[in-house]
Amino acid sequence: MGKIIAIANQKGGVGKTTTSVNLAASLGVLEKKVLLIDADPQANATSGLGIDVEEVEKGTYQILEHTISAADAIMETSSPNLHLIPAHIDLVAIEIELVDQDKRESMLKNAITGLKEQYDYILIDCAPSLGLLTLNALTAADSVIIPIQCEYFALEGLGKLLNTIKSVQKIHNNNLDIEGLLLTMYDSRLRLSNQVVDEVKKHFDEMVFKTIIMRNVRLSEAPSYGESIISYDASSKGANNYLSLAQELIEKN
């Protein structure tokens, strides 16, 4: 039985998509069967895996409006053991379209529950907001990974996200766990980076992943080639970080 993990933070630029794509690719390399669902209208996880977003005709949008089944939207990727349900900019419209639907926060859950048998991990790359799309992802998920960048406003907005998770646990999904807080964009030369790490560990202790994702040029180059860091440069620091995170996740579960 697979595990569904949402990767969420309403702040943009914290490394959500980088984590979704590279953790998914790393788990695949470690011989786990993985499905990545792109639930962000920016569709960066889709393009980051080399898929032309303009040509996406079956994806998250069509699943949420129930015109196709989730199984029909699954694509293979060039990354081993990694499948994708892609996104397209038309996903922007779904928040408005779902507003007056019955059980609107459970649409994704109902669509993908049947896929848990086929995969070890289903990762959902969430939009940088706490809207209906993210709510759908949290309602569908067994747990959530929260990326936090090692920068000045790191903890700002985290309280809001944790409150949202609490209310999802209360109302829509009482089995939702926090898988862990993931520190990203760490630069050991900066005092601020080290302060953020200390601060997060002090407040959240056991909830923080041991693996920290370093700032890495190769990591930021990989998406422009439509590749995960694993296929772009397997010997880079970024690849090592994400493989270590995947290993930590597997051991934890």
PDB file of C-alpha atoms in Angstrom:
ATOM      1  CA  MET A   1       0.000   0.000   0.000  1.00  0.00           C
ATOM      2  CA  GLY A   2       1.537   3.299  -1.079  1.00  0.00           C
ATOM      3  CA  LYS A   3       1.852   6.498   0.910  1.00  0.00           C
ATOM      4  CA  ILE A   4       0.560   9.838  -0.357  1.00  0.00           C
ATOM      5  CA  ILE A   5       2.760  12.800   0.627  1.00  0.00           C
ATOM      6  CA  ALA A   6       1.889  16.431  -0.108  1.00  0.00           C
ATOM      7  CA  ILE A   7       4.787  18.883  -0.400  1.00  0.00           C
ATOM      8  CA  ALA A   8       3.333  22.174   0.760  1.00  0.00           C
ATOM      9  CA  ASN A   9       4.137  25.689   1.874  1.00  0.00           C
ATOM     10  CA  GLN A  10       2.083  28.730   0.884  1.00  0.00           C
ATOM     11  CA  LYS A  11       5.274  30.756   0.424  1.00  0.00           C
ATOM     12  CA  GLY A  12       6.747  30.716  -3.062  1.00  0.00           C
ATOM     13  CA  GLY A  13      10.437  30.080  -3.714  1.00  0.00           C
ATOM     14  CA  VAL A  14      11.101  27.734  -0.791  1.00  0.00           C
ATOM     15  CA  GLY A  15      12.045  24.720  -2.906  1.00  0.00           C
ATOM     16  CA  LYS A  16       8.696  22.898  -3.105  1.00  0.00           C
ATOM     17  CA  THR A  17       8.906  21.912  -6.764  1.00  0.00           C
ATOM     18  CA  THR A  18      12.664  21.265  -6.590  1.00  0.00           C
ATOM     19  CA  THR A  19      11.945  18.916  -3.688  1.00  0.00           C
ATOM     20  CA  SER A  20       8.957  17.246  -5.366  1.00  0.00           C
ATOM     21  CA  VAL A  21      10.839  16.491  -8.592  1.00  0.00           C
ATOM     22  CA  ASN A  22      14.158  15.471  -7.049  1.00  0.00           C
ATOM     23  CA  LEU A  23      12.779  13.489  -4.131  1.00  0.00           C
ATOM     24  CA  ALA A  24      10.509  11.622  -6.578  1.00  0.00           C
ATOM     25  CA  ALA A  25      13.455  10.902  -8.910  1.00  0.00           C
ATOM     26  CA  SER A  26      15.652   9.824  -5.963  1.00  0.00           C
ATOM     27  CA  LEU A  27      13.009   7.421  -4.639  1.00  0.00           C
ATOM     28  CA  GLY A  28      12.722   6.011  -8.168  1.00  0.00           C
ATOM     29  CA  VAL A  29      16.483   5.446  -8.356  1.00  0.00           C
ATOM     30  CA  LEU A  30      16.241   3.652  -5.001  1.00  0.00           C
ATOM     31  CA  GLU A  31      13.818   1.241  -6.705  1.00  0.00           C
ATOM     32  CA  LYS A  32      10.574   2.576  -5.303  1.00  0.00           C
ATOM     33  CA  LYS A  33       7.606   2.988  -7.631  1.00  0.00           C
ATOM     34  CA  VAL A  34       6.697   6.671  -7.567  1.00  0.00           C
ATOM     35  CA  LEU A  35       3.895   8.834  -8.948  1.00  0.00           C
ATOM     36  CA  LEU A  36       4.349  12.612  -8.910  1.00  0.00           C
ATOM     37  CA  ILE A  37       1.180  14.700  -9.180  1.00  0.00           C
ATOM     38  CA  ASP A  38       1.650  18.295 -10.318  1.00  0.00           C
ATOM     39  CA  ALA A  39      -1.063  20.270  -8.509  1.00  0.00           C
ATOM     40  CA  ASP A  40       0.424  23.711  -9.194  1.00  0.00           C
ATOM     41  CA  PRO A  41      -0.942  25.804 -12.116  1.00  0.00           C
ATOM     42  CA  GLN A  42       2.616  26.997 -12.806  1.00  0.00           C
ATOM     43  CA  ALA A  43       3.280  23.384 -13.903  1.00  0.00           C
ATOM     44  CA  ASN A  44       6.984  23.622 -13.025  1.00  0.00           C
ATOM     45  CA  ALA A  45       7.189  19.990 -11.891  1.00  0.00           C
ATOM     46  CA  THR A  46       5.834  18.988 -15.309  1.00  0.00           C
ATOM     47  CA  SER A  47       8.331  21.068 -17.307  1.00  0.00           C
ATOM     48  CA  GLY A  48      11.092  20.140 -14.820  1.00  0.00           C
ATOM     49  CA  LEU A  49      10.710  16.533 -15.952  1.00  0.00           C
ATOM     50  CA  GLY A  50      11.032  17.445 -19.610  1.00  0.00           C
ATOM     51  CA  ILE A  51       7.311  17.445 -20.515  1.00  0.00           C
ATOM     52  CA  ASP A  52       6.060  20.205 -22.823  1.00  0.00           C
ATOM     53  CA  VAL A  53       3.348  21.886 -20.734  1.00  0.00           C
ATOM     54  CA  GLU A  54       1.604  23.287 -23.826  1.00  0.00           C
ATOM     55  CA  GLU A  55       0.939  19.778 -25.064  1.00  0.00           C
ATOM     56  CA  VAL A  56      -0.637  18.473 -21.864  1.00  0.00           C
ATOM     57  CA  GLU A  57      -4.205  17.385 -22.635  1.00  0.00           C
ATOM     58  CA  LYS A  58      -4.799  15.015 -19.743  1.00  0.00           C
ATOM     59  CA  GLY A  59      -3.682  16.112 -16.309  1.00  0.00           C
ATOM     60  CA  THR A  60      -4.653  17.278 -12.834  1.00  0.00           C
ATOM     61  CA  TYR A  61      -7.289  19.678 -14.177  1.00  0.00           C
ATOM     62  CA  GLN A  62      -9.194  16.978 -16.053  1.00  0.00           C
ATOM     63  CA  ILE A  63      -9.030  14.666 -13.019  1.00  0.00           C
ATOM     64  CA  LEU A  64     -10.462  17.324 -10.702  1.00  0.00           C
ATOM     65  CA  GLU A  65     -13.305  18.128 -13.043  1.00  0.00           C
ATOM     66  CA  HIS A  66     -13.934  14.383 -13.484  1.00  0.00           C
ATOM     67  CA  THR A  67     -13.666  14.251 -17.263  1.00  0.00           C
ATOM     68  CA  ILE A  68     -11.058  11.459 -17.045  1.00  0.00           C
ATOM     69  CA  SER A  69      -9.861   9.002 -14.419  1.00  0.00           C
ATOM     70  CA  ALA A  70      -6.532   9.534 -12.671  1.00  0.00           C
ATOM     71  CA  ALA A  71      -5.165   6.362 -14.289  1.00  0.00           C
ATOM     72  CA  ASP A  72      -5.795   7.890 -17.747  1.00  0.00           C
ATOM     73  CA  ALA A  73      -3.708  10.973 -16.914  1.00  0.00           C
ATOM     74  CA  ILE A  74      -0.552   9.093 -15.889  1.00  0.00           C
ATOM     75  CA  MET A  75       2.508   9.566 -18.109  1.00  0.00           C
ATOM     76  CA  GLU A  76       5.860   7.835 -18.053  1.00  0.00           C
ATOM     77  CA  THR A  77       8.959   9.997 -17.568  1.00  0.00           C
ATOM     78  CA  SER A  78      12.572   9.394 -18.572  1.00  0.00           C
ATOM     79  CA  SER A  79      13.394   8.991 -14.873  1.00  0.00           C
ATOM     80  CA  PRO A  80      13.463   5.349 -13.664  1.00  0.00           C
ATOM     81  CA  ASN A  81      10.344   4.124 -11.795  1.00  0.00           C
ATOM     82  CA  LEU A  82       8.799   7.613 -11.939  1.00  0.00           C
ATOM     83  CA  HIS A  83       5.372   8.377 -13.407  1.00  0.00           C
ATOM     84  CA  LEU A  84       3.741  11.802 -13.602  1.00  0.00           C
ATOM     85  CA  ILE A  85       0.268  13.309 -13.644  1.00  0.00           C
ATOM     86  CA  PRO A  86       1.088  16.624 -15.352  1.00  0.00           C
ATOM     87  CA  ALA A  87      -0.396  20.100 -14.930  1.00  0.00           C
ATOM     88  CA  HIS A  88      -1.280  22.881 -17.341  1.00  0.00           C
ATOM     89  CA  ILE A  89      -1.999  26.585 -16.794  1.00  0.00           C
ATOM     90  CA  ASP A  90      -5.749  25.798 -17.112  1.00  0.00           C
ATOM     91  CA  LEU A  91      -5.509  24.417 -13.560  1.00  0.00           C
ATOM     92  CA  VAL A  92      -5.853  28.070 -12.452  1.00  0.00           C
ATOM     93  CA  ALA A  93      -9.579  27.865 -13.257  1.00  0.00           C
ATOM     94  CA  ILE A  94     -10.283  24.863 -11.052  1.00  0.00           C
ATOM     95  CA  GLU A  95     -10.522  26.870  -7.810  1.00  0.00           C
ATOM     96  CA  ILE A  96     -13.440  28.844  -9.243  1.00  0.00           C
ATOM     97  CA  GLU A  97     -15.073  25.818 -10.864  1.00  0.00           C
ATOM     98  CA  LEU A  98     -15.010  23.751  -7.662  1.00  0.00           C
ATOM     99  CA  VAL A  99     -16.305  26.481  -5.361  1.00  0.00           C
ATOM    100  CA  ASP A 100     -19.966  25.440  -5.354  1.00  0.00           C
ATOM    101  CA  GLN A 101     -19.378  21.711  -5.777  1.00  0.00           C
ATOM    102  CA  ASP A 102     -20.391  19.297  -3.062  1.00  0.00           C
ATOM    103  CA  LYS A 103     -17.373  17.790  -1.162  1.00  0.00           C
ATOM    104  CA  ARG A 104     -15.085  20.035  -3.195  1.00  0.00           C
ATOM    105  CA  GLU A 105     -12.072  19.476  -0.931  1.00  0.00           C
ATOM    106  CA  SER A 106     -12.204  15.697  -1.518  1.00  0.00           C
ATOM    107  CA  MET A 107     -12.091  15.689  -5.324  1.00  0.00           C
ATOM    108  CA  LEU A 108      -8.412  14.730  -5.564  1.00  0.00           C
ATOM    109  CA  LYS A 109      -8.688  12.156  -2.789  1.00  0.00           C
ATOM    110  CA  ASN A 110     -11.586  10.406  -4.518  1.00  0.00           C
ATOM    111  CA  ALA A 111      -9.701  10.434  -7.817  1.00  0.00           C
ATOM    112  CA  ILE A 112      -6.375   8.977  -6.633  1.00  0.00           C
ATOM    113  CA  THR A 113      -7.168   6.657  -3.699  1.00  0.00           C
ATOM    114  CA  GLY A 114      -7.345   3.687  -6.078  1.00  0.00           C
ATOM    115  CA  LEU A 115      -3.766   4.324  -7.230  1.00  0.00           C
ATOM    116  CA  LYS A 116      -2.215   3.621  -3.814  1.00  0.00           C
ATOM    117  CA  GLU A 117      -2.006  -0.080  -4.632  1.00  0.00           C
ATOM    118  CA  GLN A 118       0.249   0.563  -7.639  1.00  0.00           C
ATOM    119  CA  TYR A 119       2.881   2.851  -6.096  1.00  0.00           C
ATOM    120  CA  ASP A 120       5.164   2.942  -3.070  1.00  0.00           C
ATOM    121  CA  TYR A 121       4.961   6.752  -2.938  1.00  0.00           C
ATOM    122  CA  ILE A 122       2.602   9.295  -4.453  1.00  0.00           C
ATOM    123  CA  LEU A 123       3.998  12.831  -4.102  1.00  0.00           C
ATOM    124  CA  ILE A 124       1.854  15.924  -4.679  1.00  0.00           C
ATOM    125  CA  ASP A 125       3.563  19.195  -5.619  1.00  0.00           C
ATOM    126  CA  CYS A 126       1.258  21.879  -4.168  1.00  0.00           C
ATOM    127  CA  ALA A 127       0.605  25.428  -5.351  1.00  0.00           C
ATOM    128  CA  PRO A 128       2.153  28.285  -3.322  1.00  0.00           C
ATOM    129  CA  SER A 129      -1.157  29.214  -1.672  1.00  0.00           C
ATOM    130  CA  LEU A 130      -3.578  27.835   0.875  1.00  0.00           C
ATOM    131  CA  GLY A 131      -6.445  27.699  -1.637  1.00  0.00           C
ATOM    132  CA  LEU A 132      -8.697  24.875  -2.730  1.00  0.00           C
ATOM    133  CA  LEU A 133      -5.970  23.064  -4.684  1.00  0.00           C
ATOM    134  CA  THR A 134      -3.695  22.806  -1.639  1.00  0.00           C
ATOM    135  CA  LEU A 135      -6.686  21.863   0.516  1.00  0.00           C
ATOM    136  CA  ASN A 136      -7.460  19.018  -1.927  1.00  0.00           C
ATOM    137  CA  ALA A 137      -3.852  17.829  -1.704  1.00  0.00           C
ATOM    138  CA  LEU A 138      -3.860  17.889   2.119  1.00  0.00           C
ATOM    139  CA  THR A 139      -7.202  16.065   2.244  1.00  0.00           C
ATOM    140  CA  ALA A 140      -5.846  13.361  -0.075  1.00  0.00           C
ATOM    141  CA  ALA A 141      -2.469  12.980   1.661  1.00  0.00           C
ATOM    142  CA  ASP A 142      -1.315  10.673   4.445  1.00  0.00           C
ATOM    143  CA  SER A 143       1.377  13.176   5.400  1.00  0.00           C
ATOM    144  CA  VAL A 144       2.956  16.487   4.442  1.00  0.00           C
ATOM    145  CA  ILE A 145       6.553  17.608   3.922  1.00  0.00           C
ATOM    146  CA  ILE A 146       7.088  21.332   4.553  1.00  0.00           C
ATOM    147  CA  PRO A 147      10.147  22.857   2.857  1.00  0.00           C
ATOM    148  CA  ILE A 148      11.587  25.877   4.702  1.00  0.00           C
ATOM    149  CA  GLN A 149      14.319  27.982   3.131  1.00  0.00           C
ATOM    150  CA  CYS A 150      17.243  28.995   5.344  1.00  0.00           C
ATOM    151  CA  GLU A 151      16.612  32.698   4.858  1.00  0.00           C
ATOM    152  CA  TYR A 152      15.390  35.694   6.800  1.00  0.00           C
ATOM    153  CA  PHE A 153      11.602  35.224   6.633  1.00  0.00           C
ATOM    154  CA  ALA A 154      11.818  31.434   6.940  1.00  0.00           C
ATOM    155  CA  LEU A 155       9.409  30.997   9.833  1.00  0.00           C
ATOM    156  CA  GLU A 156       7.015  33.702   8.701  1.00  0.00           C
ATOM    157  CA  GLY A 157       3.793  32.117   7.497  1.00  0.00           C
ATOM    158  CA  LEU A 158       4.708  28.732   8.964  1.00  0.00           C
ATOM    159  CA  GLY A 159       2.221  29.224  11.810  1.00  0.00           C
ATOM    160  CA  LYS A 160      -0.515  29.873   9.259  1.00  0.00           C
ATOM    161  CA  LEU A 161       0.336  26.681   7.378  1.00  0.00           C
ATOM    162  CA  LEU A 162       0.408  24.626  10.591  1.00  0.00           C
ATOM    163  CA  ASN A 163      -3.016  26.048  11.530  1.00  0.00           C
ATOM    164  CA  THR A 164      -4.357  25.064   8.111  1.00  0.00           C
ATOM    165  CA  ILE A 165      -2.970  21.554   8.596  1.00  0.00           C
ATOM    166  CA  LYS A 166      -4.630  21.417  12.036  1.00  0.00           C
ATOM    167  CA  SER A 167      -8.006  22.397  10.635  1.00  0.00           C
ATOM    168  CA  VAL A 168      -7.651  19.881   7.768  1.00  0.00           C
ATOM    169  CA  GLN A 169      -6.882  17.224  10.405  1.00  0.00           C
ATOM    170  CA  LYS A 170      -9.966  18.252  12.358  1.00  0.00           C
ATOM    171  CA  ILE A 171     -12.463  18.572   9.499  1.00  0.00           C
ATOM    172  CA  HIS A 172     -11.341  16.686   6.398  1.00  0.00           C
ATOM    173  CA  ASN A 173      -8.542  14.242   7.147  1.00  0.00           C
ATOM    174  CA  ASN A 174      -7.843  13.207  10.717  1.00  0.00           C
ATOM    175  CA  ASN A 175      -5.095  10.823   9.570  1.00  0.00           C
ATOM    176  CA  LEU A 176      -2.914  13.612   8.155  1.00  0.00           C
ATOM    177  CA  ASP A 177       0.582  13.580   9.696  1.00  0.00           C
ATOM    178  CA  ILE A 178       3.470  15.980   9.363  1.00  0.00           C
ATOM    179  CA  GLU A 179       6.169  13.862   7.696  1.00  0.00           C
ATOM    180  CA  GLY A 180       8.771  16.486   8.471  1.00  0.00           C
ATOM    181  CA  LEU A 181      10.135  19.994   7.988  1.00  0.00           C
ATOM    182  CA  LEU A 182      12.824  20.138   5.335  1.00  0.00           C
ATOM    183  CA  LEU A 183      15.481  22.851   5.466  1.00  0.00           C
ATOM    184  CA  THR A 184      16.385  24.022   1.944  1.00  0.00           C
ATOM    185  CA  MET A 185      18.762  26.516   0.272  1.00  0.00           C
ATOM    186  CA  TYR A 186      21.275  26.188   3.090  1.00  0.00           C
ATOM    187  CA  ASP A 187      24.574  28.030   2.705  1.00  0.00           C
ATOM    188  CA  SER A 188      27.054  27.052   5.424  1.00  0.00           C
ATOM    189  CA  ARG A 189      29.045  30.284   4.892  1.00  0.00           C
ATOM    190  CA  LEU A 190      26.135  32.461   5.986  1.00  0.00           C
ATOM    191  CA  ARG A 191      25.566  33.086   9.646  1.00  0.00           C
ATOM    192  CA  LEU A 192      21.875  33.612   8.894  1.00  0.00           C
ATOM    193  CA  SER A 193      21.548  30.113   7.402  1.00  0.00           C
ATOM    194  CA  ASN A 194      22.971  28.611  10.577  1.00  0.00           C
ATOM    195  CA  GLN A 195      20.699  30.752  12.761  1.00  0.00           C
ATOM    196  CA  VAL A 196      17.616  29.566  10.852  1.00  0.00           C
ATOM    197  CA  VAL A 197      18.692  25.920  11.226  1.00  0.00           C
ATOM    198  CA  ASP A 198      19.161  26.391  14.995  1.00  0.00           C
ATOM    199  CA  GLU A 199      15.857  28.234  15.324  1.00  0.00           C
ATOM    200  CA  VAL A 200      13.836  25.611  13.410  1.00  0.00           C
ATOM    201  CA  LYS A 201      15.469  22.736  15.300  1.00  0.00           C
ATOM    202  CA  LYS A 202      14.874  24.476  18.618  1.00  0.00           C
ATOM    203  CA  HIS A 203      11.163  24.949  17.894  1.00  0.00           C
ATOM    204  CA  PHE A 204      10.383  21.725  16.060  1.00  0.00           C
ATOM    205  CA  ASP A 205      13.106  19.285  17.155  1.00  0.00           C
ATOM    206  CA  GLU A 206      12.062  15.750  16.068  1.00  0.00           C
ATOM    207  CA  MET A 207       9.899  17.060  13.236  1.00  0.00           C
ATOM    208  CA  VAL A 208      12.914  18.305  11.257  1.00  0.00           C
ATOM    209  CA  PHE A 209      14.568  16.035   8.665  1.00  0.00           C
ATOM    210  CA  LYS A 210      18.231  15.309   9.394  1.00  0.00           C
ATOM    211  CA  THR A 211      19.015  15.905   5.718  1.00  0.00           C
ATOM    212  CA  ILE A 212      19.490  19.572   4.822  1.00  0.00           C
ATOM    213  CA  ILE A 213      19.341  20.674   1.172  1.00  0.00           C
ATOM    214  CA  MET A 214      22.354  22.837   0.348  1.00  0.00           C
ATOM    215  CA  ARG A 215      22.349  25.752  -2.076  1.00  0.00           C
ATOM    216  CA  ASN A 216      23.704  24.211  -5.260  1.00  0.00           C
ATOM    217  CA  VAL A 217      24.180  25.679  -8.744  1.00  0.00           C
ATOM    218  CA  ARG A 218      23.608  22.334 -10.479  1.00  0.00           C
ATOM    219  CA  LEU A 219      20.306  21.996  -8.644  1.00  0.00           C
ATOM    220  CA  SER A 220      19.030  25.293 -10.048  1.00  0.00           C
ATOM    221  CA  GLU A 221      20.310  24.483 -13.566  1.00  0.00           C
ATOM    222  CA  ALA A 222      18.660  21.054 -13.887  1.00  0.00           C
ATOM    223  CA  PRO A 223      15.016  22.217 -14.490  1.00  0.00           C
ATOM    224  CA  SER A 224      16.016  24.310 -17.506  1.00  0.00           C
ATOM    225  CA  TYR A 225      17.207  21.065 -19.136  1.00  0.00           C
ATOM    226  CA  GLY A 226      13.967  19.287 -18.189  1.00  0.00           C
ATOM    227  CA  GLU A 227      15.844  16.889 -15.938  1.00  0.00           C
ATOM    228  CA  SER A 228      15.952  15.953 -12.279  1.00  0.00           C
ATOM    229  CA  ILE A 229      19.250  16.536 -10.514  1.00  0.00           C
ATOM    230  CA  ILE A 230      19.788  12.756 -10.519  1.00  0.00           C
ATOM    231  CA  SER A 231      19.890  12.544 -14.304  1.00  0.00           C
ATOM    232  CA  TYR A 232      21.466  15.999 -14.780  1.00  0.00           C
ATOM    233  CA  ASP A 233      24.429  15.550 -12.440  1.00  0.00           C
ATOM    234  CA  ALA A 234      24.327  12.499 -10.190  1.00  0.00           C
ATOM    235  CA  SER A 235      27.623  13.408  -8.513  1.00  0.00           C
ATOM    236  CA  SER A 236      26.538  16.913  -7.440  1.00  0.00           C
ATOM    237  CA  LYS A 237      25.910  17.998  -3.875  1.00  0.00           C
ATOM    238  CA  GLY A 238      22.228  18.488  -4.748  1.00  0.00           C
ATOM    239  CA  ALA A 239      21.868  14.895  -5.965  1.00  0.00           C
ATOM    240  CA  ASN A 240      23.563  13.600  -2.814  1.00  0.00           C
ATOM    241  CA  ASN A 241      21.248  15.684  -0.620  1.00  0.00           C
ATOM    242  CA  TYR A 242      18.075  14.412  -2.290  1.00  0.00           C
ATOM    243  CA  LEU A 243      19.239  10.787  -2.323  1.00  0.00           C
ATOM    244  CA  SER A 244      19.975  11.131   1.378  1.00  0.00           C
ATOM    245  CA  LEU A 245      16.478  12.609   1.944  1.00  0.00           C
ATOM    246  CA  ALA A 246      14.887   9.730   0.007  1.00  0.00           C
ATOM    247  CA  GLN A 247      16.846   7.222   2.099  1.00  0.00           C
ATOM    248  CA  GLU A 248      15.750   8.974   5.304  1.00  0.00           C
ATOM    249  CA  LEU A 249      12.115   8.895   4.170  1.00  0.00           C
ATOM    250  CA  ILE A 250      12.284   5.187   3.322  1.00  0.00           C
ATOM    251  CA  GLU A 251      13.851   4.339   6.700  1.00  0.00           C
ATOM    252  CA  LYS A 252      11.271   6.460   8.524  1.00  0.00           C
ATOM    253  CA  ASN A 253       8.440   4.577   6.828  1.00  0.00           C
TER     254      ASN A 253
END
